[in-house]
Structure formats: structure tokens, C-alpha cells
Coordinates of C-alpha atoms in Angstrom, one line a residue:
M119 CA 142.6 128.1 50.2
N120 CA 144.2 131.4 51.0
F121 CA 147.9 132.2 50.7
F122 CA 148.7 131.9 54.4
S123 CA 147.2 128.4 54.8
K124 CA 148.7 127.2 51.6
Y125 CA 152.2 128.4 52.8
C126 CA 151.8 126.7 56.2
F127 CA 150.7 123.5 54.5
Q128 CA 153.7 123.5 52.2
K129 CA 156.0 124.3 55.1
L130 CA 154.6 121.4 57.2
F131 CA 154.8 119.0 54.2
V132 CA 158.5 119.9 53.6
T133 CA 159.3 119.5 57.3
L134 CA 157.7 116.1 57.4
R135 CA 159.5 115.0 54.3
T136 CA 162.9 116.0 55.6
K137 CA 162.5 114.2 58.9
N138 CA 161.6 110.9 57.3
V139 CA 158.1 110.7 58.8
P140 CA 155.8 108.7 56.6
N141 CA 152.9 110.6 55.0
R142 CA 150.2 108.2 56.2
C143 CA 150.2 107.1 59.8
F144 CA 148.0 104.4 61.4
H145 CA 147.5 104.8 65.1
V146 CA 146.4 101.9 67.2
T147 CA 145.7 101.8 70.9
P148 CA 146.2 98.6 73.0
M149 CA 143.1 96.5 73.6
C150 CA 141.5 96.9 77.0
A151 CA 140.7 93.4 78.3
K152 CA 138.7 94.5 81.4
A153 CA 135.3 93.1 80.6
T154 CA 133.2 93.7 83.7
A155 CA 129.6 93.3 82.4
G156 CA 127.7 90.6 84.2
R157 CA 130.4 90.0 86.8
Y158 CA 129.8 90.7 90.5
K159 CA 132.2 92.7 92.6
L160 CA 133.9 90.8 95.4
S161 CA 133.1 91.9 98.9
K162 CA 135.8 92.4 101.6
M163 CA 134.3 89.8 104.0
N164 CA 133.1 87.2 101.4
N165 CA 129.6 87.6 102.7
K166 CA 127.7 88.6 99.6
P167 CA 125.4 85.6 98.6
L168 CA 125.0 84.6 94.9
T169 CA 122.4 82.3 93.5
Y170 CA 123.3 79.5 91.1
D171 CA 122.5 81.6 88.0
Q172 CA 124.5 84.6 89.3
A173 CA 127.6 82.4 90.2
F174 CA 128.5 81.7 86.5
K175 CA 130.2 84.2 84.3
P176 CA 128.3 85.4 81.2
N177 CA 130.6 83.6 78.8
M178 CA 129.6 80.3 80.3
I179 CA 125.9 80.6 79.3
G180 CA 125.1 77.6 77.1
V181 CA 128.2 75.7 78.3
T182 CA 127.7 75.0 82.0
K183 CA 124.7 77.3 82.6
G184 CA 121.3 77.0 80.8
W185 CA 119.3 79.7 79.2
Q186 CA 116.5 81.3 81.3
S187 CA 114.1 81.3 78.4
S188 CA 113.1 78.2 76.4
H189 CA 111.4 78.6 73.0
T190 CA 112.0 77.8 69.3
G191 CA 112.2 81.4 68.1
H192 CA 116.0 81.2 67.8
L193 CA 115.9 78.4 65.1
H194 CA 116.6 79.1 61.5
D195 CA 113.9 80.9 59.5
E196 CA 111.6 81.4 62.5
D197 CA 109.7 84.7 62.6
G198 CA 109.1 86.8 65.7
A199 CA 112.2 86.0 67.7
Y200 CA 112.5 89.7 68.8
E201 CA 108.8 89.7 69.9
R202 CA 109.5 86.7 72.2
M203 CA 112.5 88.5 73.7
Y204 CA 110.4 91.6 74.5
E205 CA 107.6 89.4 75.9
D206 CA 110.1 87.6 78.1
R207 CA 111.5 90.9 79.3
F208 CA 107.9 92.1 80.1
I209 CA 107.2 88.9 82.0
R210 CA 110.4 89.2 84.1
R211 CA 109.7 92.9 85.0
F212 CA 106.0 92.1 85.8
M213 CA 107.0 89.2 88.0
D214 CA 109.7 91.3 89.7
G215 CA 107.1 94.1 90.4
T216 CA 104.3 91.7 91.6
F217 CA 106.4 89.5 93.7
H218 CA 108.6 92.2 95.1
R219 CA 111.6 90.8 97.0
L220 CA 110.1 87.3 97.0
I221 CA 111.9 86.0 93.8
P222 CA 115.6 85.9 94.4
S223 CA 116.6 85.0 90.8
G224 CA 114.9 85.5 87.5
P225 CA 112.0 83.2 86.6
V226 CA 112.5 80.5 84.0
I227 CA 110.1 80.9 81.0
K228 CA 109.1 78.0 78.9
R229 CA 106.9 78.2 75.8
R230 CA 104.9 75.2 74.6
C231 CA 102.4 75.7 71.7
N232 CA 100.1 78.5 72.9
M233 CA 101.0 78.2 76.5
I234 CA 103.7 80.0 78.6
E235 CA 104.9 78.4 81.8
V236 CA 106.7 80.6 84.3
V237 CA 108.7 78.8 87.0
A238 CA 110.2 80.8 89.8
P239 CA 111.6 80.0 93.2
S240 CA 110.3 82.2 96.0
Y241 CA 111.3 82.9 99.6
T242 CA 108.8 81.9 102.2
P243 CA 106.5 84.9 102.4
R244 CA 105.4 86.4 105.7
K245 CA 101.7 85.8 104.7
L246 CA 101.2 82.6 102.9
D247 CA 97.6 83.4 102.1
A248 CA 98.7 86.3 99.8
L249 CA 100.7 84.0 97.5
P250 CA 97.7 82.3 95.7
F251 CA 96.2 85.7 95.1
L252 CA 99.4 87.0 93.6
V253 CA 99.8 83.9 91.4
S254 CA 96.2 84.0 90.0
Y255 CA 96.4 87.8 89.6
S256 CA 99.6 87.5 87.6
E257 CA 98.3 84.6 85.5
R258 CA 95.1 86.6 84.6
M259 CA 97.0 89.9 83.8
L260 CA 99.7 88.2 81.7
S261 CA 97.1 86.1 79.8
A262 CA 95.2 89.2 78.9
V263 CA 98.3 91.2 77.8
L264 CA 100.1 88.4 76.0
K265 CA 96.9 86.9 74.5
C266 CA 97.8 83.3 75.4
N267 CA 97.5 81.0 78.3
V268 CA 100.0 81.7 81.1
K269 CA 100.6 79.2 84.0
I270 CA 102.8 80.3 86.9
Y271 CA 104.5 77.8 89.3
I272 CA 106.0 79.2 92.5
H273 CA 108.4 76.9 94.4
I274 CA 108.8 77.9 98.1
V275 CA 112.4 77.7 99.2
Y276 CA 114.4 78.8 102.2
K277 CA 117.0 81.5 101.9
E278 CA 119.8 79.0 102.8
D279 CA 118.8 76.7 99.9
I280 CA 119.0 79.4 97.3
E281 CA 122.5 80.8 98.2
Y282 CA 125.0 78.9 96.0
K283 CA 128.2 80.6 97.1
Y284 CA 129.6 83.7 98.7
I285 CA 131.9 86.2 97.2

């Protein structure tokens, strides 16, 4: 420490002591309670449709809204819970890419023994003969990648039946 910095430090310390400022300060900022994750922005005309799953806030998952994935990996002392999460994410992205703009909300994934069941509502496609091909293609590809049996159930619904409320 050179003479100049030592002198400035002593001068500052003396000034602080004479003005009755405590030596140690703890600075706290107020909490920002604007949690916006998972919430949908309101439209001006109240014409934005939401599905049943989108209508609930994220803090209501497990209270009034069920989980989109059903497996026993979250139980105590179960191995591989993180692997199931990544597999579920892969299944959702694969289904979104394969059934582009046909699945309005995310599919429900159920695991039973060595079998994965994927249940998804779908809008009525323009060509109904393409739907069985997409289902069998998805089952084959997911079975090969995940190394277990995959069964996909697609429920055909109308757009009016899926829309739960408007915001």
C-alpha cells in the first residue's frame, strides 16, 4: 500500500467515524414479486384461446391440475429420474415435430413396466389417411430410440372442444 492510498483510506475512515456512519453496512433491495413464468399475456379483445392445461397457473400443478408425465421415478431412492425427464422431453419434441400443428396441448406420457403410452388429443387433420402412418412411424422410431415398447393413442377432437377459456 503506497503512501497516497494509505492517506486516503485514513481520511475516509476518519470522516466516516465522525459522521456516525456504521462501519459495516448491509444493503437490501425490495423483493420483486412479478413472477411471469408460465403465465399467458392477456389479449385486448379476450380472443386468445387456452386449453385446459394452459388455463391453470404453474403453482396449481399437483393441486387442481395433474402432471403431464406419470411414472415412479420421483419416489424415494429411485434411480434414473433425470433420465426419464430427458426421455419425456424427447418424446414431447418428437411428437411436436411429427404431428406439426395437429396436437394443441402436450401429450400425456404414462409409463407401465417396460411400456410407454403416449396419449394426445389432435385436431381433425385434412387428410385422415396420413394419421395412421404418422402414428405407426412415431411408434417405431420412439421404440427404436428409447429401447422399449411405445404405444401412441391419438384422440380426434374438434377445435371448439379443446378451447377451455379465452383470455
